[in-house]
Amino acid sequence: MTETEPQPAVIYCRVSTTKQVKEGHGLESQESRCRAHAESSRYHVEAVFPDDISGGVDFMKRPGMLALLSYLDAQPEKSYVVIFDDLKRFARDTRFHLDLRDAFR
């Protein structure tokens, strides 16, 4: 990557309740905010990984998260920025958060 090339990025969006959708935190609104952030930070979004599964589920059982990790694993030579709308969309539980950070490494 050169200075003129934007940093590659992926977006992860997750909802676990219909209440989140009603309050403007649905998958589409999360993706929109993430894309706005990517644009303002000069990141190039290559892929979006959505999940609509309860936060209490192990992240390794979330289809979107598994797809995201597989995508990153398939391209070990590239360095990605992972964008998510809110820390709670990534992982609410501290242990899940730390485990996910390890998985991204």
Coordinates of C-alpha atoms in Angstrom, one line a residue:
M1 CA 0.0 0.0 0.0
T2 CA 1.4 3.4 -0.9
E3 CA 0.5 6.8 0.6
T4 CA -2.0 7.4 -2.2
E5 CA -3.8 4.1 -1.8
P6 CA -6.6 4.0 0.8
Q7 CA -6.3 1.6 3.7
P8 CA -8.5 -1.5 3.1
A9 CA -11.3 -2.0 5.5
V10 CA -14.2 -4.3 6.3
I11 CA -17.4 -3.4 8.2
Y12 CA -19.1 -5.6 10.8
C13 CA -22.7 -4.9 11.7
R14 CA -24.9 -6.7 14.3
V15 CA -28.3 -6.4 15.7
S16 CA -29.8 -8.7 18.3
T17 CA -33.3 -7.2 18.9
T18 CA -36.0 -5.6 16.8
K19 CA -35.8 -2.7 19.3
Q20 CA -32.4 -1.8 17.9
V21 CA -33.9 -1.5 14.5
K22 CA -36.7 0.8 15.7
E23 CA -34.2 3.0 17.5
G24 CA -32.1 3.5 14.4
H25 CA -29.5 0.9 15.1
G26 CA -30.5 -1.6 12.4
L27 CA -28.0 -3.2 10.1
E28 CA -28.6 -0.6 7.3
S29 CA -28.1 2.4 9.6
Q30 CA -25.0 0.9 11.2
E31 CA -23.5 0.2 7.8
S32 CA -24.3 3.7 6.7
R33 CA -22.5 5.2 9.7
C34 CA -19.6 2.9 9.2
R35 CA -19.3 3.8 5.5
A36 CA -19.4 7.5 6.4
H37 CA -16.5 6.9 8.9
A38 CA -14.6 5.0 6.3
E39 CA -15.0 7.7 3.7
S40 CA -13.9 10.5 6.1
S41 CA -10.9 8.4 7.2
R42 CA -10.0 7.5 3.6
Y43 CA -10.5 3.8 4.1
H44 CA -11.6 1.6 1.1
V45 CA -14.4 -0.7 2.2
E46 CA -14.0 -4.1 0.6
A47 CA -16.7 -6.1 2.3
V48 CA -19.6 -5.8 4.9
F49 CA -20.4 -8.6 7.3
P50 CA -23.8 -8.5 9.0
D51 CA -25.2 -10.5 11.8
D52 CA -28.7 -10.5 13.4
I53 CA -28.1 -12.7 16.3
S54 CA -28.2 -12.3 20.1
G55 CA -25.2 -10.8 21.8
G56 CA -25.1 -13.7 24.2
V57 CA -24.0 -16.1 21.5
D58 CA -20.3 -17.0 21.3
F59 CA -18.8 -15.0 18.5
M60 CA -17.6 -18.2 16.8
K61 CA -21.3 -19.1 16.3
R62 CA -22.1 -15.8 14.5
P63 CA -22.2 -16.4 10.8
G64 CA -21.2 -12.9 9.9
M65 CA -18.3 -12.9 12.3
L66 CA -17.1 -16.3 11.0
A67 CA -17.3 -14.9 7.5
L68 CA -15.3 -11.8 8.5
L69 CA -12.6 -13.9 10.1
S70 CA -12.4 -16.2 7.1
Y71 CA -12.1 -13.3 4.8
L72 CA -9.2 -11.9 6.8
D73 CA -7.6 -15.3 7.1
A74 CA -7.8 -15.8 3.3
Q75 CA -5.7 -12.6 2.8
P76 CA -2.9 -12.8 5.3
E77 CA -0.7 -10.4 3.3
K78 CA -3.1 -7.5 3.7
S79 CA -3.7 -5.4 6.7
Y80 CA -7.3 -4.4 7.3
V81 CA -9.2 -1.9 9.5
V82 CA -12.3 -3.5 11.0
I83 CA -15.0 -0.9 11.4
F84 CA -18.1 -1.3 13.6
D85 CA -20.7 1.2 14.7
D86 CA -20.5 0.8 18.5
L87 CA -18.3 -1.3 20.8
K88 CA -21.5 -3.2 21.8
R89 CA -21.9 -4.4 18.2
F90 CA -18.4 -5.9 18.4
A91 CA -18.7 -7.6 21.8
R92 CA -20.5 -6.6 25.0
D93 CA -18.7 -9.1 27.2
T94 CA -15.1 -8.3 28.1
R95 CA -14.0 -11.9 27.5
F96 CA -15.6 -12.0 24.1
H97 CA -13.9 -8.7 23.3
L98 CA -10.5 -9.9 24.2
D99 CA -11.0 -13.2 22.4
L100 CA -12.1 -11.4 19.2
R101 CA -9.1 -9.1 19.4
D102 CA -6.9 -12.2 19.6
A103 CA -8.7 -13.8 16.7
F104 CA -8.1 -10.7 14.5
R105 CA -4.4 -10.9 15.2

